[in-house]
Amino acid sequence: MSRFIPVIGLEVHIELATKSKMFCGCSADHFAKEPNTQVCPVCLGLPGALPYANFSAIEQTVMFGLSMNCKINRFSKFDRKHYFYPDLPKGYQISQYDFPFCVKGKFQIPNSKNQIRIRRIHLEEDTAKLVHQFGDSKEKGISLVDFNRSGVPLVEMVTEPEFSDVDSVISFLQEIQLLVRYLGISSADMEKGSMRLEANISLAKAQKSKLQSEDLPNYKVELKNINSFRFLRKALNAEIKRQKRILRKGGKVTQETRGYDEYKNITFSQRIKEEAMDYRYFPEPDIPPIRFSKTQIEDIKSKIPELPAAKRKRLEEKYGISKEYIEILVQDKRRCDYFEKSCEISGNKELSAKSIAGALINQNLDRKFESPYEFIRYLKKISKKYYSSLKEIEDAIQKVLSDNSKAVKDYHEGNSNVIGFLIGQVQKMLKGRGEPKLIRESLIKALQKD
Amino acid sequence: MVGITKDQVKHISRLSKLSLSKDEVNKFQKQLGEIVEYVRTLELVKLNDTAPTSQTTELTNVYRNDLIGVDGLDQKSALSGTEEVYNGYFKVPSIFKKV
Ligand SMILES: [Zn+2]
């Protein structure tokens, strides 16, 4: 039986968290707002309205591109992409065609040696939101349109089809979500639709384990309307299974768009792809092109904070804490900052980074103490209370043994009851800060040496 | 005369969501063909020394800052251009699949 290797590419849409929309001054914060209350002639597509580009959105797109190791096009422009649909009031979407802001990036999949090449990252406007109404019989079979989302800045990232397993797809996407949150350019919340996923997938017949370009299949199936990582994983697995079945029987897989039915755990055809989608792109005449200077790009680059991959590496080198701890901290930037501040405050060997991370993560002490100062003060207090150092314990034992020669003699004559008494004496000397188990072990060791 | 073909007219009408009768296809083939021919006269212009451009204004980098404007419409005004409304939404015929 021939072996098949999945060939998967991704399209990711991310809504930017700017204050205003892409081409007008309406609020871009549209989630759960009264319908059609954040609209104006521009985003309703009324005749004569003119788009006026939001610079923050452009800057954030470039920042994202730089973080994905893309080349930034020094010359760029917007184009009109035409299609008819009720969520698109002008009959075209302002997008970017041949000069997107960012091209030719590459991005490391976390915990993997593989890099994925990024084909392009461009900026466009989001469409209106369609609500399908099933409800009462009178209004059956209508769709409702809310233009609050129309014109919200939307970034689209397209990867090369270089994923060959579903796990890599998911960890790549989770890392993108984290990165976007680090950059502070989007909440990347899939439930709210501020991050949306599409995958294209085909199967290559593989002779060797590594794919050659001539092995690439001549079709692709697009999976759309996927709204969680979990769904995407299931949809990809179901689709790989379906394509394998067809190809093993010697069949041909139709190039088309498919959705995913979670109840049946199968993908289903949404439409057969027409010739090629004919979007009749042309340059947007109402928005002058964009030219970036080198300094401008450097300037944007300087605003990029430490990103997750660099943070993981640094935490490991600087603190030597476990991979599990590192991951928990990297996933929660606020918590990580708290941890680092705590280590800085503690600043001595008494509290190791490991014990600080442990107390923070396992006991959620960052929730109990708002300030890292209080947290460290508390840690120092309990560490003193319960844990005198081994040296302190041994010194105390020596002193107690020489002060209580009668008890020591009793012990050697077989009266082990005196141990309790001796432990009490040691603890008294340590002002109750000794760990009982450690005192007992050290004491017995010392007695047997005696 | 090159003009355009009947298939091209049909293709354009499909993209425009217009259904054309046979007579209309003939009519528009002729009319659109004439327009294409007319635009073709631009090919006579000598452009050897002219760099291609996608604009005529010669402007670049026209931006605004990310601020919320005051020229928005309230819901009533936004919906005033149609009678097809439902609970603050525009109402359109049901569409389940993107075409
Ligand atoms: Zn608007």
XYZ file of C-alpha atoms and ligand atoms in Angstrom:
550
model
C 0.000 0.000 0.000
C 1.391 3.400 -0.905
C 2.183 5.857 1.794
C 0.593 9.294 1.738
C 2.026 12.447 3.229
C -0.355 15.310 3.990
C 0.488 18.637 2.375
C -1.156 21.378 4.399
C -1.129 25.147 4.059
C -2.864 27.703 6.248
C -4.699 30.957 5.910
C -5.146 32.840 9.152
C -7.277 35.948 9.577
C -6.687 38.191 12.549
C -8.820 41.185 13.448
C -6.688 44.033 14.723
C -7.588 45.643 18.027
C -7.338 49.232 16.821
C -9.682 51.794 18.315
C -11.204 52.783 14.980
C -11.935 50.897 11.772
C -9.576 50.528 8.816
C -10.912 53.274 6.567
C -13.255 55.321 8.762
C -13.549 56.638 12.316
C -16.196 54.169 13.535
C -15.331 52.138 16.619
C -13.695 48.824 15.704
C -14.788 47.182 18.947
C -17.862 45.474 17.560
C -18.356 42.348 19.650
C -21.867 42.043 21.152
C -22.835 45.617 20.299
C -26.323 46.687 19.163
C -26.447 45.971 15.402
C -25.721 48.806 12.971
C -24.807 51.342 15.635
C -21.101 51.687 14.755
C -21.454 52.603 11.125
C -20.983 55.531 8.771
C -21.218 56.219 5.025
C -17.735 54.700 4.451
C -18.317 51.307 6.088
C -21.908 51.127 4.815
C -20.576 51.637 1.301
C -22.810 54.632 0.608
C -22.174 56.427 -2.689
C -19.485 59.075 -2.594
C -17.907 58.014 0.692
C -14.105 57.904 0.638
C -11.802 55.566 2.589
C -9.085 57.096 4.780
C -6.450 54.595 5.932
C -5.730 54.017 9.630
C -1.960 54.204 10.129
C -1.943 52.159 13.342
C -3.418 49.208 11.471
C -0.690 49.441 8.837
C 1.986 49.713 11.503
C 0.615 46.694 13.369
C 0.555 44.633 10.177
C 4.198 45.484 9.516
C 5.051 44.679 13.135
C 3.397 41.277 12.759
C 5.251 40.712 9.484
C 8.602 41.563 11.038
C 7.863 39.141 13.885
C 7.255 36.443 11.280
C 10.629 37.275 9.706
C 9.003 38.698 6.590
C 10.474 41.100 4.121
C 8.566 44.387 4.181
C 7.672 45.754 0.767
C 9.005 49.293 0.617
C 6.274 50.037 -1.917
C 2.783 48.814 -1.206
C -0.819 49.578 -2.124
C -4.415 48.593 -1.618
C -6.524 46.894 -4.290
C -10.197 46.209 -4.810
C -11.302 42.587 -4.752
C -14.727 42.199 -6.341
C -17.477 39.802 -5.471
C -21.148 40.044 -4.707
C -22.383 39.062 -1.303
C -24.666 40.778 1.222
C -21.821 41.237 3.707
C -19.926 43.397 1.225
C -21.815 46.663 0.648
C -19.552 48.182 -2.014
C -19.444 45.034 -4.163
C -15.705 44.891 -3.478
C -13.440 44.470 -0.507
C -10.445 46.747 -0.080
C -7.553 44.311 0.212
C -4.022 43.920 -1.135
C -3.133 41.949 -4.223
C 0.311 42.136 -5.782
C 2.091 44.342 -3.232
C 1.099 43.134 0.242
C 2.887 44.787 3.162
C 4.843 41.648 4.067
C 6.225 38.758 1.998
C 8.570 35.776 2.255
C 8.735 35.150 5.970
C 9.651 32.054 7.924
C 8.561 30.865 11.304
C 9.779 28.164 13.630
C 7.235 25.638 14.849
C 7.689 25.427 18.633
C 9.292 22.211 19.923
C 10.190 21.198 16.404
C 13.110 21.598 14.063
C 10.833 22.587 11.220
C 10.394 26.036 9.843
C 7.381 27.064 7.808
C 7.731 29.639 5.090
C 5.226 32.479 5.135
C 4.050 33.450 1.667
C 2.488 36.802 2.500
C 0.771 38.946 5.102
C -1.625 41.608 3.927
C -4.168 44.012 5.338
C -7.812 44.246 4.325
C -11.184 45.288 5.683
C -13.485 42.849 7.437
C -16.937 42.222 6.011
C -20.289 42.787 7.709
C -21.615 40.065 9.966
C -24.392 37.842 8.666
C -26.846 36.297 11.075
C -28.974 33.463 9.787
C -32.461 33.559 11.091
C -34.393 30.335 11.456
C -36.740 31.401 14.272
C -40.447 32.061 13.845
C -42.239 30.901 10.732
C -43.052 34.392 9.508
C -39.395 35.362 9.237
C -38.175 31.963 8.158
C -35.465 31.914 5.555
C -33.945 35.334 5.935
C -30.465 36.522 6.713
C -29.699 39.604 8.760
C -26.825 41.991 8.188
C -24.954 43.934 10.866
C -22.385 46.412 9.554
C -20.634 47.046 12.886
C -17.910 44.628 11.760
C -17.744 46.047 8.241
C -14.404 47.795 7.765
C -12.650 46.498 10.879
C -8.958 46.002 10.028
C -8.242 42.378 9.206
C -4.810 40.867 8.660
C -4.472 37.791 6.505
C -1.445 35.544 6.734
C -0.837 32.809 4.159
C 1.735 30.068 4.681
C 3.352 27.904 2.050
C 1.824 24.392 2.004
C 4.618 22.930 4.106
C 2.958 21.237 7.038
C 2.975 17.474 6.851
C 1.318 16.623 10.148
C -1.639 17.887 12.108
C 0.267 18.385 15.383
C 2.615 20.869 13.745
C -0.340 22.777 12.323
C -1.881 23.141 15.745
C 1.299 24.120 17.571
C 2.114 26.633 14.835
C -1.313 28.217 15.172
C -1.192 28.297 18.958
C 2.162 30.029 18.719
C 0.750 32.598 16.270
C -2.078 33.299 18.687
C 0.400 33.793 21.512
C 2.660 35.981 19.370
C -0.213 38.222 18.337
C -1.172 38.651 21.979
C 2.439 39.481 22.898
C 2.432 42.117 20.178
C -0.815 43.430 21.621
C -2.346 43.783 18.167
C -5.346 41.486 18.649
C -7.118 39.430 21.284
C -6.931 36.564 18.736
C -10.011 35.141 20.367
C -11.475 32.415 18.192
C -14.836 32.318 19.907
C -15.307 35.993 19.195
C -14.035 35.553 15.654
C -10.997 37.771 16.033
C -8.861 34.827 14.865
C -10.190 32.628 12.029
C -8.618 29.594 10.434
C -8.653 28.041 7.007
C -6.550 25.165 5.824
C -5.858 23.737 2.398
C -4.957 20.104 2.278
C -3.990 17.438 -0.202
C -2.117 14.149 -0.037
C 1.150 13.405 -1.781
C 2.214 9.910 -2.634
C 5.620 9.569 -1.035
C 8.457 7.395 -2.180
C 10.935 8.827 0.286
C 10.171 10.336 3.640
C 11.014 13.803 2.402
C 8.745 15.390 -0.207
C 10.217 16.574 -3.484
C 8.496 19.432 -5.262
C 7.547 17.162 -8.184
C 5.574 14.955 -5.803
C 3.188 17.764 -4.927
C -0.433 16.926 -5.697
C -2.322 18.805 -8.409
C -5.396 19.565 -6.343
C -6.224 21.032 -2.976
C -9.240 20.961 -0.732
C -9.966 24.021 1.353
C -11.428 23.642 4.815
C -13.364 26.699 5.885
C -15.473 27.983 8.748
C -13.392 26.343 11.446
C -13.659 28.138 14.772
C -11.392 26.326 17.193
C -8.057 24.508 17.262
C -9.845 21.390 18.405
C -12.189 21.515 15.416
C -9.365 22.119 13.004
C -7.527 19.080 14.319
C -10.606 16.890 13.918
C -11.482 18.332 10.510
C -7.950 17.782 9.179
C -7.868 14.209 10.456
C -11.273 13.470 8.959
C -10.258 14.996 5.642
C -6.958 13.082 5.498
C -8.921 9.877 6.045
C -11.414 10.751 3.306
C -8.738 11.612 0.753
C -6.754 8.458 1.542
C -9.823 6.366 0.898
C -10.423 7.997 -2.474
C -6.793 7.799 -3.590
C -6.345 4.167 -2.529
C -9.255 3.228 -4.740
C -7.475 4.983 -7.580
C -9.907 7.895 -7.541
C -9.375 11.599 -7.955
C -10.042 14.134 -5.215
C -12.179 17.046 -6.383
C -10.781 20.511 -5.826
C -13.364 22.247 -3.673
C -14.206 23.954 -0.404
C -15.429 21.788 2.439
C -16.857 22.442 5.871
C -16.704 20.222 8.932
C -19.637 18.508 10.635
C -18.616 17.869 14.235
C -21.512 15.534 15.014
C -20.795 13.164 12.166
C -17.038 13.879 12.328
C -16.843 14.242 8.559
C -16.122 17.048 6.147
C -18.761 17.985 3.586
C -18.670 19.760 0.244
C -19.613 23.430 0.318
C -19.197 24.216 -3.335
C -17.252 23.053 -6.341
C -14.594 25.576 -7.181
C -15.438 27.588 -10.283
C -12.778 27.919 -12.993
C -10.603 30.241 -10.929
C -12.263 32.738 -8.657
C -12.442 35.853 -10.776
C -12.087 38.735 -8.349
C -11.083 41.333 -10.958
C -8.521 42.971 -8.690
C -7.418 46.466 -9.546
C -5.589 49.213 -7.616
C -7.829 51.110 -5.194
C -7.965 54.557 -6.802
C -9.140 56.289 -3.628
C -6.091 55.380 -1.513
C -2.636 56.551 -2.574
C 0.103 53.912 -2.402
C 2.344 53.530 0.629
C 6.091 53.931 0.687
C 8.095 52.976 3.744
C 11.486 54.460 4.504
C 14.164 52.286 6.087
C 13.978 54.345 9.269
C 10.244 53.862 9.455
C 10.639 50.097 9.296
C 13.464 50.189 11.870
C 11.231 52.309 14.040
C 8.433 49.756 13.930
C 10.926 46.963 14.570
C 12.114 48.694 17.731
C 8.591 48.550 19.141
C 8.474 44.744 19.021
C 8.634 43.340 22.551
C 10.406 40.112 23.508
C 8.516 37.342 21.713
C 7.580 33.913 23.116
C 10.410 31.960 21.477
C 13.055 34.348 22.796
C 11.418 34.379 26.207
C 11.503 30.580 26.488
C 15.176 30.558 25.666
C 16.006 33.329 28.093
C 14.007 31.829 30.975
C 15.824 28.565 30.512
C 19.255 30.147 30.404
C 18.717 32.664 33.160
C 16.705 30.676 35.702
C 17.234 27.039 34.770
C 13.636 26.184 35.591
C 11.811 23.225 34.064
C 10.251 23.228 30.583
C 6.801 22.830 32.144
C 7.247 25.893 34.333
C 8.651 27.861 31.422
C 5.667 27.039 29.252
C 3.193 28.061 31.939
C 4.973 31.367 32.396
C 5.375 32.052 28.676
C 1.678 31.448 28.111
C 0.822 34.129 30.651
C 2.917 37.214 30.113
C 1.618 38.963 33.223
C 2.515 35.978 35.377
C 5.934 35.737 33.828
C 6.604 39.392 34.565
C 5.523 38.736 38.160
C 7.889 35.789 38.390
C 10.820 37.745 37.041
C 10.138 40.679 39.301
C 9.995 38.269 42.262
C 13.363 36.745 41.375
C 14.821 40.205 41.088
C 13.462 41.240 44.484
C 14.552 38.049 46.206
C 18.005 38.553 44.744
C 19.771 35.959 46.902
C 20.521 32.279 47.086
C 18.174 31.667 49.950
C 15.245 31.440 47.518
C 16.023 29.677 44.271
C 14.255 30.599 41.037
C 12.927 27.058 41.070
C 11.293 27.452 44.461
C 9.879 30.850 43.518
C 8.398 29.438 40.299
C 7.111 26.416 42.180
C 5.353 28.438 44.866
C 3.956 30.798 42.249
C 2.606 28.130 39.917
C 1.618 25.295 42.230
C 0.026 27.418 44.940
C -1.138 30.302 42.740
C 0.445 32.682 45.216
C 0.483 35.440 42.629
C -3.278 35.554 43.106
C -2.955 35.793 46.866
C -0.315 38.520 46.825
C -0.921 41.362 44.480
C 2.625 42.637 44.728
C 5.691 40.457 44.134
C 7.249 42.218 47.164
C 4.599 40.776 49.473
C 4.983 37.402 47.807
C 8.737 37.314 48.395
C 8.382 38.606 51.964
C 5.966 35.744 52.585
C 8.241 33.165 50.955
C 11.176 34.332 53.050
C 9.115 34.162 56.201
C 7.879 30.616 55.622
C 11.247 29.418 54.416
C 12.834 30.689 57.633
C 10.086 29.230 59.742
C 10.219 25.763 58.341
C 13.618 25.420 56.891
C 16.739 26.154 58.876
C 19.711 25.207 56.760
C 21.292 21.794 57.180
C 24.395 23.439 58.601
C 22.337 25.218 61.287
C 20.631 21.931 62.161
C 23.900 20.025 62.430
C 25.467 22.737 64.585
C 22.461 22.694 66.888
C 22.618 18.878 67.144
C 26.295 18.932 68.131
C 25.570 21.453 70.843
C 22.549 19.509 72.155
C 24.466 16.209 72.186
C 27.384 17.640 74.161
C 24.992 19.339 76.620
C 22.998 16.127 77.198
C 25.584 13.374 77.638
C 23.214 11.436 79.911
C 20.564 11.190 77.232
C 23.177 10.125 74.687
C 24.350 7.421 77.092
C 20.723 6.257 77.565
C 20.314 6.022 73.790
C 23.379 3.850 73.383
C 22.050 1.620 76.162
C 18.940 0.999 74.084
C 16.523 3.662 75.294
C 15.326 5.089 71.985
C 12.670 7.175 73.768
C 15.269 9.866 74.351
C 15.240 10.719 70.637
C 12.005 12.647 71.052
C 13.543 14.612 73.893
C 16.685 15.409 71.872
C 14.669 16.530 68.837
C 12.736 18.851 71.106
C 16.011 20.340 72.410
C 17.323 20.881 68.860
C 14.079 22.457 67.710
C 14.144 24.725 70.745
C 17.585 25.879 69.801
C 16.496 26.524 66.214
C 13.526 28.513 67.523
C 11.167 26.085 65.814
C 12.562 26.774 62.348
C 13.975 23.311 61.738
C 12.249 20.789 59.553
C 11.329 17.886 61.901
C 12.130 15.106 59.429
C 15.530 16.561 58.641
C 16.341 17.012 62.350
C 15.415 13.386 63.081
C 17.567 12.020 60.242
C 20.546 14.204 61.103
C 20.217 13.439 64.790
C 20.190 9.662 64.300
C 23.151 9.936 61.966
C 25.060 11.942 64.576
C 24.140 9.539 67.405
C 25.285 6.526 65.416
C 28.581 8.244 64.657
C 29.037 8.988 68.356
C -12.375 44.087 -34.700
C -11.505 41.972 -31.688
C -14.292 42.893 -29.271
C -15.365 40.286 -26.746
C -16.883 36.840 -27.064
C -20.331 35.639 -26.043
C -18.708 33.459 -23.394
C -17.013 36.484 -21.902
C -20.351 38.293 -21.738
C -21.912 35.299 -20.005
C -18.992 35.064 -17.602
C -19.292 38.736 -16.674
C -23.043 38.429 -16.201
C -22.523 35.460 -13.882
C -20.029 37.426 -11.803
C -22.492 40.329 -11.682
C -25.347 38.014 -10.671
C -27.345 39.085 -13.744
C -29.251 36.615 -15.865
C -29.283 37.647 -19.513
C -31.550 36.449 -22.285
C -30.072 35.311 -25.583
C -30.987 38.627 -27.164
C -29.404 40.542 -24.312
C -26.185 38.557 -24.645
C -26.014 39.570 -28.317
C -26.839 43.152 -27.493
C -24.211 43.443 -24.748
C -21.598 41.617 -26.784
C -21.897 44.357 -29.377
C -22.022 47.231 -26.881
C -19.222 45.979 -24.613
C -17.145 45.117 -27.677
C -17.434 48.692 -28.881
C -16.311 49.988 -25.497
C -13.314 47.675 -25.448
C -12.384 48.801 -28.946
C -12.692 52.423 -27.943
C -10.424 51.943 -24.931
C -7.998 50.190 -27.251
C -7.146 53.522 -28.866
C -4.968 54.079 -25.796
C -2.586 51.552 -27.306
C -1.653 54.179 -29.874
C 0.005 56.338 -27.232
C 3.766 55.960 -27.117
C 4.764 55.047 -23.552
C 8.349 53.888 -23.916
C 9.680 56.508 -21.533
C 6.860 56.382 -19.013
C 7.043 54.304 -15.833
C 3.941 52.257 -15.075
C 1.737 53.615 -12.303
C -1.473 52.644 -10.569
C -2.561 56.183 -9.791
C -2.831 59.675 -11.207
C -2.570 61.913 -8.135
C 1.105 61.244 -7.335
C 0.233 61.285 -3.655
C 1.705 58.727 -1.240
C 1.286 57.877 2.446
C -2.054 59.517 3.130
C -3.076 58.300 6.570
C -5.177 59.221 9.521
C -4.474 58.537 13.196
C -6.349 55.787 14.989
C -9.071 57.939 16.531
C -12.794 57.414 16.755
C -14.623 59.948 14.613
C -17.808 61.818 15.264
C -19.385 61.373 11.830
C -21.028 58.005 12.510
C -24.699 57.315 11.872
C -27.165 56.137 14.475
C -29.087 52.940 13.845
C -32.201 54.712 12.560
C -30.266 56.733 9.979
C -28.197 53.709 9.013
C -31.341 51.719 8.239
C -33.235 54.623 6.666
C -32.393 53.635 3.112
C -34.375 50.395 3.216
C -37.710 49.069 4.378
C -36.252 45.610 4.765
C -35.269 45.743 8.429
C -35.602 43.339 11.339
C -34.641 44.117 14.940
C -32.052 46.690 13.928
C -30.603 44.554 11.141
C -30.795 44.842 7.380
C -32.875 41.963 6.089
C -31.821 40.011 2.998
C -32.951 36.736 1.424
C -31.520 33.741 3.242
C -27.982 32.819 2.350
C -26.464 29.756 3.907
C -23.491 29.267 1.700
C -20.996 31.671 0.375
C -21.050 31.564 -3.423
Zn -17.613 53.673 9.436
